Short mmCIF file of C-alpha atoms in Angstrom, two decimals:
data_model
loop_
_atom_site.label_atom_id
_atom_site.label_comp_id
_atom_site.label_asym_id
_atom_site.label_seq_id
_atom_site.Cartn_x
_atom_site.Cartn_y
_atom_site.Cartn_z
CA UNK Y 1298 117.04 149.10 97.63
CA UNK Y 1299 116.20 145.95 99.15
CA UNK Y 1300 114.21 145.51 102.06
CA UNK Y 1301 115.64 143.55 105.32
CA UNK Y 1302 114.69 140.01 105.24
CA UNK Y 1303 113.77 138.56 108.18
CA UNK Y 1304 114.21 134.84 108.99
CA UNK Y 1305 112.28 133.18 111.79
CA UNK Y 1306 114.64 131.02 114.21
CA UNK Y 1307 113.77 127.77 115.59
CA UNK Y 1308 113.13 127.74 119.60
CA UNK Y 1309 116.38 126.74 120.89
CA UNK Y 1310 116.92 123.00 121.91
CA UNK Y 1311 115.62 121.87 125.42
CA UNK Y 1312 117.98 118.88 124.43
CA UNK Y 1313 121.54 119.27 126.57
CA UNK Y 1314 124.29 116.81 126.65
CA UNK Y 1315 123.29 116.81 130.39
CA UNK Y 1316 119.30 115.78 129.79
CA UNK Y 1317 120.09 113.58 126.72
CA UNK Y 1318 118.69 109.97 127.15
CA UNK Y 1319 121.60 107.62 128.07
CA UNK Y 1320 122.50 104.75 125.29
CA UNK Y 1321 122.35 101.82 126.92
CA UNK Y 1322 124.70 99.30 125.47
CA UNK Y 1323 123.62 95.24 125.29
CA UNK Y 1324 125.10 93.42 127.70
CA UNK Y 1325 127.41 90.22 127.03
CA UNK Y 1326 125.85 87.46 126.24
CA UNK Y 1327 128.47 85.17 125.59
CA UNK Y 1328 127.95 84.81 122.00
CA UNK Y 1329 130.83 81.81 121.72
CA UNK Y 1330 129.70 79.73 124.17
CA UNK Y 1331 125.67 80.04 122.72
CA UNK Y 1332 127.24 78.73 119.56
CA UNK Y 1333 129.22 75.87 121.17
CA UNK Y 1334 125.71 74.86 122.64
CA UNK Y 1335 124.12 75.43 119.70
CA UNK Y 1336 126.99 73.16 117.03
CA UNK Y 1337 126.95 70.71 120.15
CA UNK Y 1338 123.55 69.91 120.20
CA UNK Y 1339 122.68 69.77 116.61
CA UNK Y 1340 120.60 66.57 115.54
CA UNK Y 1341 121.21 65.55 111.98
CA UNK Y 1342 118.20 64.78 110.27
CA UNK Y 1343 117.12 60.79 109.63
CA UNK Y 1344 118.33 61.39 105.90
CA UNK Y 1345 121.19 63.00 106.68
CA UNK Y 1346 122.11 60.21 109.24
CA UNK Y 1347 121.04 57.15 106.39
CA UNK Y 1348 123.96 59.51 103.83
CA UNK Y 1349 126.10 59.14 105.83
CA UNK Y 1350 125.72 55.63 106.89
CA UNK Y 1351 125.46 54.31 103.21
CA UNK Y 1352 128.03 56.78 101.79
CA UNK Y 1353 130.66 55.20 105.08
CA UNK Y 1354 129.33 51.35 104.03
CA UNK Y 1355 130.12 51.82 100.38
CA UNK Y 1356 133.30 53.59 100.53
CA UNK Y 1357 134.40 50.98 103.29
CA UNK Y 1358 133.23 48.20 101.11
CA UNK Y 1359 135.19 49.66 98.11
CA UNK Y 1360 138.43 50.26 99.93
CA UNK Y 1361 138.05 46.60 101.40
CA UNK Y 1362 137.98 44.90 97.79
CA UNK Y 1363 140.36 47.12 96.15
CA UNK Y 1364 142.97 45.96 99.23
CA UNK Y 1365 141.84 42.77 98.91
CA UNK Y 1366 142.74 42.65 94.87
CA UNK Y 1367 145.60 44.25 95.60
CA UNK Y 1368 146.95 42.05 98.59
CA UNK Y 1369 146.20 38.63 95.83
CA UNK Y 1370 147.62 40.39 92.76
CA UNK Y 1371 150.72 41.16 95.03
CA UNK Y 1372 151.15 37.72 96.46
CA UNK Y 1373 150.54 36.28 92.47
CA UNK Y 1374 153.19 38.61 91.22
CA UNK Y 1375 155.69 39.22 94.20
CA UNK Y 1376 154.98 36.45 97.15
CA UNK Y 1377 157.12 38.14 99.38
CA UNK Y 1378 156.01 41.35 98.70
CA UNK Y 1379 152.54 40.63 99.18
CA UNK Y 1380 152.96 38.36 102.46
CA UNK Y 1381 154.67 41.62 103.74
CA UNK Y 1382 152.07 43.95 103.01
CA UNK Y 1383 149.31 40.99 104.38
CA UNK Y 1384 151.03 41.50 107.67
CA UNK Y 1385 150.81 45.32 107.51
CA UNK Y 1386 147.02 44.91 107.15
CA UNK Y 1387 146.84 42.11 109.96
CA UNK Y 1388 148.79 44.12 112.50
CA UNK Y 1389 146.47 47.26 110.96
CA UNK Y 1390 143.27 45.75 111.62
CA UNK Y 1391 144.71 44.59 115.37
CA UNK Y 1392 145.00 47.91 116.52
CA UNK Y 1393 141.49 49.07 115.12
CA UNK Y 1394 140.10 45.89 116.93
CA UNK Y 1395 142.24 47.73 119.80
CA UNK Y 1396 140.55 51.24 119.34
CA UNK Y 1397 137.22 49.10 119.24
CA UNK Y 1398 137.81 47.32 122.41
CA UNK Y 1399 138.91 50.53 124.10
CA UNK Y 1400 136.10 52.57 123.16
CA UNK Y 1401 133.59 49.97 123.83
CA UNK Y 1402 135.34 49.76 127.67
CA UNK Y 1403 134.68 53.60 128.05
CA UNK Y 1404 131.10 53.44 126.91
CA UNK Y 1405 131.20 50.42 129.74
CA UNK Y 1406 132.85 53.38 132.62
CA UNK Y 1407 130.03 55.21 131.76
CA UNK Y 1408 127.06 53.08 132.36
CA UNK Y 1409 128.79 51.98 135.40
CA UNK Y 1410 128.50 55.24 136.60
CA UNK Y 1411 125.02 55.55 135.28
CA UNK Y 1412 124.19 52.58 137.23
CA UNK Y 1413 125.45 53.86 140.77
CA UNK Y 1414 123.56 56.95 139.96
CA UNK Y 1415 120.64 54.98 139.35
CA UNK Y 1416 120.71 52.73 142.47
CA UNK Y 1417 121.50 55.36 144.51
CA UNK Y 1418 118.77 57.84 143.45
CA UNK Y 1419 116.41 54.72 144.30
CA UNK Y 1420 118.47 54.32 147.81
CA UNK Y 1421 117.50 57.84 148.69
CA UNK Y 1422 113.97 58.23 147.36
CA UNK Y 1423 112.81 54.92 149.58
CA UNK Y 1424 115.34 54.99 152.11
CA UNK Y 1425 116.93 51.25 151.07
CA UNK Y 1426 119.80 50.48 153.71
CA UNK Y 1427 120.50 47.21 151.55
CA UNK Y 1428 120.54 49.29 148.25
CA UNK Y 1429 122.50 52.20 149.67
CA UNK Y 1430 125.16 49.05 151.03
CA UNK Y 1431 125.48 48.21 147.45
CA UNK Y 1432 125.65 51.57 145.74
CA UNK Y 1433 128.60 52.15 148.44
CA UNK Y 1434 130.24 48.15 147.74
CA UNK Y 1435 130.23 49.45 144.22
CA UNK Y 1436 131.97 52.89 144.66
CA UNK Y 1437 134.86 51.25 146.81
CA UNK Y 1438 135.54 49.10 144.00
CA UNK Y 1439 134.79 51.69 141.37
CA UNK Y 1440 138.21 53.74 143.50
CA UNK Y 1441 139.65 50.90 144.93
CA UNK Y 1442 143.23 51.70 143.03
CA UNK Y 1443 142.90 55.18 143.19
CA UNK Y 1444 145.63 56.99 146.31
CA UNK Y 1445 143.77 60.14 146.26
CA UNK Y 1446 140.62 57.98 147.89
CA UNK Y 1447 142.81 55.40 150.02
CA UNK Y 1448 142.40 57.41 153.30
CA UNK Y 1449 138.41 58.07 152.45
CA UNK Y 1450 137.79 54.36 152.01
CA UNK Y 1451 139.83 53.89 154.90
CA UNK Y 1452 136.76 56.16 157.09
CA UNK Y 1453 134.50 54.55 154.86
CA UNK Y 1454 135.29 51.09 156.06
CA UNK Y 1455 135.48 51.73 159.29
CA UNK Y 1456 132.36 54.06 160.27
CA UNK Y 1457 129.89 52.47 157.49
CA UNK Y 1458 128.59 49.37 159.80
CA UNK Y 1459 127.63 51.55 162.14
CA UNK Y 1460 125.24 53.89 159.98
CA UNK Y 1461 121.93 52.21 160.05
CA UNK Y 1462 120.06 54.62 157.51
CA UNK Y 1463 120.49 54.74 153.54
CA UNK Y 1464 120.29 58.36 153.77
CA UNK Y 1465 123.53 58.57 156.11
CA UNK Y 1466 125.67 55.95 154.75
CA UNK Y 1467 125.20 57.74 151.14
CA UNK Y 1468 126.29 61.06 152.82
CA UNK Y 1469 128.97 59.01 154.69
CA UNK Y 1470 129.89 58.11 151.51
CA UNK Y 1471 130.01 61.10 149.92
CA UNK Y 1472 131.86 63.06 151.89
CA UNK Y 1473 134.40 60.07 152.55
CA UNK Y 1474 134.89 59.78 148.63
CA UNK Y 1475 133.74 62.46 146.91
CA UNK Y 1476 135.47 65.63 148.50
CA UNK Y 1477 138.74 65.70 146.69
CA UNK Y 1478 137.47 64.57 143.80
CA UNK Y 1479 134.70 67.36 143.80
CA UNK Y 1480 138.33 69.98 144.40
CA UNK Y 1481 140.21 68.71 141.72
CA UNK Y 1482 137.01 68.76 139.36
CA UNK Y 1483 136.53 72.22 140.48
CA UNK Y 1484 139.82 73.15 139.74
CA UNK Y 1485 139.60 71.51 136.18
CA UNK Y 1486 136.40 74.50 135.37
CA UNK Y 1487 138.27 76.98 136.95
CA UNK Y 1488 141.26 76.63 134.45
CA UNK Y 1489 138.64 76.29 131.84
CA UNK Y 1490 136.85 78.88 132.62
CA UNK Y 1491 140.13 80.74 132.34
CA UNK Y 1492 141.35 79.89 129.68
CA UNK Y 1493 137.90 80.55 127.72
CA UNK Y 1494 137.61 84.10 129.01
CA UNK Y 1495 141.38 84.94 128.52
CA UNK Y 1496 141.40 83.83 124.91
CA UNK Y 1497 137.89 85.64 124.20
CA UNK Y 1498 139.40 88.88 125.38
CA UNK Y 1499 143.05 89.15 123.66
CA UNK Y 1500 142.15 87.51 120.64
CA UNK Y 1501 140.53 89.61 117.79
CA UNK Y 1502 139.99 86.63 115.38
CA UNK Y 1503 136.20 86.06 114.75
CA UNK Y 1504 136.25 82.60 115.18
CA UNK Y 1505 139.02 82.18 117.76
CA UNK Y 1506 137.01 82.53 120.85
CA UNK Y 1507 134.32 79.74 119.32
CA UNK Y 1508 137.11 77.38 119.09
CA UNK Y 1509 138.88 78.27 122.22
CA UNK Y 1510 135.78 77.39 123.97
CA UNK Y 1511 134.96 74.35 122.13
CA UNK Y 1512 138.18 72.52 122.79
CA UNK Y 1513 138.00 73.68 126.10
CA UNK Y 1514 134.92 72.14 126.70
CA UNK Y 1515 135.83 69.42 125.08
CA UNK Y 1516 138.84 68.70 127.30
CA UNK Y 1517 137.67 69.73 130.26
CA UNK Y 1518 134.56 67.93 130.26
CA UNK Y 1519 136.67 64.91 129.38
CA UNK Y 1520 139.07 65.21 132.29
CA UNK Y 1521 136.12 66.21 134.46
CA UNK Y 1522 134.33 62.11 133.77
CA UNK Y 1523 138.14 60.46 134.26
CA UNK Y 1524 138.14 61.99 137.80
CA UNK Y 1525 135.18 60.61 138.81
CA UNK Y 1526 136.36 57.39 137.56
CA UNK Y 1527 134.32 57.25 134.21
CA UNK Y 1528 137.06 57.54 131.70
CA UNK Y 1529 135.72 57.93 128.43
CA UNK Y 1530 137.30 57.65 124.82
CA UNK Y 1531 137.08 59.79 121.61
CA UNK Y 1532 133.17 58.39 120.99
CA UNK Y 1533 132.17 58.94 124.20
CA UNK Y 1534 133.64 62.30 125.28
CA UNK Y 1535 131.25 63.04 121.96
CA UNK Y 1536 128.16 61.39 123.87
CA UNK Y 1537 129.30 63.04 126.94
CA UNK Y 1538 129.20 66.63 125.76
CA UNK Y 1539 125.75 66.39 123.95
CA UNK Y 1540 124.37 64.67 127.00
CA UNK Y 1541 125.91 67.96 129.08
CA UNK Y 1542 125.10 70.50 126.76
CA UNK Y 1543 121.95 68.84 125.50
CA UNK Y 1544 120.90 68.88 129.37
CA UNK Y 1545 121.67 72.68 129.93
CA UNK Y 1546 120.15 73.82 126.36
CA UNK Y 1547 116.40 71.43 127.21
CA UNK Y 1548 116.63 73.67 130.50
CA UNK Y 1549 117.51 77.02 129.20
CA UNK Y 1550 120.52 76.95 131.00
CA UNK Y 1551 123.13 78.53 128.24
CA UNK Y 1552 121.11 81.73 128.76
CA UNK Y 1553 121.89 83.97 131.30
CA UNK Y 1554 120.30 83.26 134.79
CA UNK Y 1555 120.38 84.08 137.94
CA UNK Y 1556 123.17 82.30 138.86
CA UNK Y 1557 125.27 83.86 136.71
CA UNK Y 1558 123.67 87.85 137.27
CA UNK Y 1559 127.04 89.06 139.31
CA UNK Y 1560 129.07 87.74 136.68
CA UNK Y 1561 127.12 89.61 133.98
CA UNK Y 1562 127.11 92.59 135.93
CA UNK Y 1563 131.02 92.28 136.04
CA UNK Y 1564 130.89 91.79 132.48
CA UNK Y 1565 128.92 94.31 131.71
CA UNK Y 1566 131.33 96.89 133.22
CA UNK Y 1567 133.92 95.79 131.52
CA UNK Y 1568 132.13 96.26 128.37
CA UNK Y 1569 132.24 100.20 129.22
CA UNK Y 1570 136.20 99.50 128.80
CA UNK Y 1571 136.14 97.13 126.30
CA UNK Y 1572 133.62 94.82 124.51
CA UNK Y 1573 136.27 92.07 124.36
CA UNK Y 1574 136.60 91.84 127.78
CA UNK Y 1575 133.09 91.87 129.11
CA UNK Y 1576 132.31 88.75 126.40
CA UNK Y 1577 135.14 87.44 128.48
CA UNK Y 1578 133.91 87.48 131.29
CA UNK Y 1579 130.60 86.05 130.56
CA UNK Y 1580 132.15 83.38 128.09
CA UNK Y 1581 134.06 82.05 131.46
CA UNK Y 1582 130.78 82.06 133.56
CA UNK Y 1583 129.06 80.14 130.71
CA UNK Y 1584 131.82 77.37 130.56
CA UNK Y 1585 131.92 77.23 134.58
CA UNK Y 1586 128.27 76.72 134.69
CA UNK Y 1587 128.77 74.20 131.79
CA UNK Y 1588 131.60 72.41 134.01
CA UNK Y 1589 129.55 71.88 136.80
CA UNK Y 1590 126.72 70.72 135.01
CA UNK Y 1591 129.49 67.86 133.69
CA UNK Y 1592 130.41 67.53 137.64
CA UNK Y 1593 126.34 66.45 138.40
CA UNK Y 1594 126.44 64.28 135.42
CA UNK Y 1595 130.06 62.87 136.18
CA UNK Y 1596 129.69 62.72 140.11
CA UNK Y 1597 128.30 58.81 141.28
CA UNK Y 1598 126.66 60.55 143.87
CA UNK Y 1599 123.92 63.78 143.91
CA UNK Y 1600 124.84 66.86 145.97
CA UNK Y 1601 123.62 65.64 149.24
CA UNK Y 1602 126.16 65.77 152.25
CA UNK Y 1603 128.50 68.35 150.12
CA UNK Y 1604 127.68 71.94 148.86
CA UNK Y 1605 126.95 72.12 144.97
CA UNK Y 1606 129.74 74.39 143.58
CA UNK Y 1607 128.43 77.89 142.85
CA UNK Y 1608 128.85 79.60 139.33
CA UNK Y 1609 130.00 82.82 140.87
CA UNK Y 1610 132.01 81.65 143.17
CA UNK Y 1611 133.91 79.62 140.61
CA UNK Y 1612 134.18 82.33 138.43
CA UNK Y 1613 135.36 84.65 141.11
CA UNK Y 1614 138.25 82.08 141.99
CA UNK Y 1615 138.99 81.67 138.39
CA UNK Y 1616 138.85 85.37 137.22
CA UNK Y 1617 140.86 86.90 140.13
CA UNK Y 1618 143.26 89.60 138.89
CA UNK Y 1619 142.73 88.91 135.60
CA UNK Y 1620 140.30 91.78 134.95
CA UNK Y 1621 140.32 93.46 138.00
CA UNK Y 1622 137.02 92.29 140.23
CA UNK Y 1623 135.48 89.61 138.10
#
C-alpha cells in the first residue's frame, strides 16, 4: 500500500485584480502629422540634387531634338502637316512661358510680404515713425482692391496722421487691416484641423490619415498666404510649407508641448474608447498649431495690437461635438 503523498502549496498570491499595477497606455502622439513634418522637411543630398538636375537637362535636351527632327522631317514630307504641328508647339511653349511668368509673380507676393515684415520688424525695434509710414503706404496698396479691407483702410486713412509713434500706427494698422483677415485665416485651420482629425478617426487605411493630413496642409497653408495677400503658385506653396514646417521642426514644435497638453489630455481619453479617435484628436491639434504657425509667417504684421490665436482654443472651436469635449 502506498503511502499519502504530500505536495507543498505555493503561498497564495498577494496579487488581486484590485492591487494589480495599472497598464498605462501611450498617449497619442499624432503619428501622421510627425511624418508629414518629417517627408516635408527632408533635404535631398547635393548628389541626389546634381541626379536629378542632369538626369531633367538630358532628358529635356533629348525630347527637344527628337521634336525638333520631327517638326523638319514633317514640314520636308507633309508642309502642312508639319506647319500645323509647329503651331501646336508654339502655342505649347506660350503657356509654359505662362506657368513661368505666373510662378515667378507668386515667388514676387511672397518677398513682398517678406519685405513688409522686414521693415516693419525694424519700425518696431527702433521706433521709426517714417519707416512704420511706409510699412503702412505699402499694406494699403498691398489690399487696396480687396472689399473685405475697404472699411479698415477707410479708419486707417483717417486716424493714421494723427498717431505720432511707429509703435501705434503699426497697431493702428493692425487692427484696422488685419482683424478679418486673422478670422477668416482662423477659420481656414479650424476646417483643417477638422478635416485631419475626422479622417484619422473613421478611416482604418494605414496610410489614409498621412495623406489626409498632407493635402490638408498643403491646401490650407496655401489658402492661409492668399488671404494675407501673398498668393503663391504650385513652386511656392512647396517653399511655403518647408519654410512652415521647417520652422516648427528647428523649434521642436511638431512634438507635443504645452500648448497643446489639454488637447492631449482629450486625446488621451479618447484613446480609453478608441485609439483611432484619440490620434484624432491630437492629429487636429498638430495641424492647428501648424496653421497658425503659417498665419505668423503669412501675416505682414507680428502679433502686436491683436491676440495670437491659441492652439486649444482653435481646436476646441474646431472639435466641438465631434467627439464629445475635445
Amino acid at each position: 500500500m502506498k503511502r499519502p503523498v504530500l505536495i507543498d502549496l505555493d503561498e497564495a498570491s498577494e496579487m488581486t485584480p484590485a492591487t494589480a499595477p495599472m497598464v498605462i497606455d501611450d498617449a497619442p502622439q499624432g503619428a501622421a502629422m510627425q511624418r508629414v513634418a518629417s517627408l516635408a522637411t527632408r533635404r535631398a543630398s547635393p548628389l541626389a540634387k546634381w541626379f536629378w538636375s542632369l538626369l531633367v537637362s538630358i532628358v529635356g535636351f533629348l525630347v527637344s531634338l527628337a521634336a525638333w527632327n520631327f517638326v523638319t522631317g514633317l514640314i520636308a514630307s507633309h508642309p502642312i502637316l508639319g506647319m500645323a504641328f509647329s503651331a501646336l508647339l508654339v502655342i505649347f511653349c506660350c503657356v509654359l512661358l505662362a506657368i513661368a511668368l505666373r510662378e515667378m509673380s507668386a515667388f514676387h507676393r511672397l518677398r513682398r510680404i517678406d519685405t513688409i515684415q522686414t521693415e516693419a520688424a525694424t519700425a518696431h525695434a527702433g521706433g521709426d515713425l517714417p519707416m512704420a509710414r511706409k510699412v503702412v503706404g505699402h499694406m494699403t496698396s498691398l489690399y487696396a482692391s480687396r472689399d473685405d479691407t475697404a472699411w479698415g483702410r477707410t479708419q486707417l486713412e483717417e486716424r493714421a496722421p494723427e498717431v505720432m509713434d511707429a509703435d501705434g500706427l503699426l497697431d493702428l494698422a493692425e487692427r484696422s487691416l488685419l482683424e478679418p483677415l486673422d478670422a477668416r485665416a482662423v477659420a481656414e485651420v479650424q476646417a483643417a484641423a477638422r478635416q485631419v482629425a475626422v479622417v484619422t478617426a473613421v478611416v482604418p487605411l494605414a496610410l489614409a490619415d498621412v495623406f489626409t493630413a498632407l493635402t490638408a496642409n498643403l491646401r490650407m497653408i496655401r489658402r492661409i498666404a492668399e488671404i494675407y495677400g501673398g498668393r503663391s503658385g504650385t513652386l511656392g506653396s512647396f517653399r511655403l510649407v518647408r519654410t512652415v514646417l521647417g520652422h516648427l521642426v528647428a523649434t521642436g514644435a511638431v512634438a507635443v508641448g504645452d500648448d497643446l497638453i489639454h488637447s492631449v489630455a482629450g486625446g488621451g481619453l479618447l484613446s480609453k474608447v478608441s485609439r483611432r479617435f484619440g490620434e484624432g484628436v491630437v492629429n487636429g491639434a498638430l495641424t492647428a498649431r501648424v496653421g497658425i504657425a503659417a498665419i505668423e509667417v503669412c501675416r505682414p504684421l507680428p502679433f502686436q495690437a491683436l491676440k495670437r490665436p491659441s492652439v486649444t482654443g482653435t481646436v476646441q472651436r474646431a472639435l466641438t461635438g465631434l467627439f464629445g469635449q475635445a
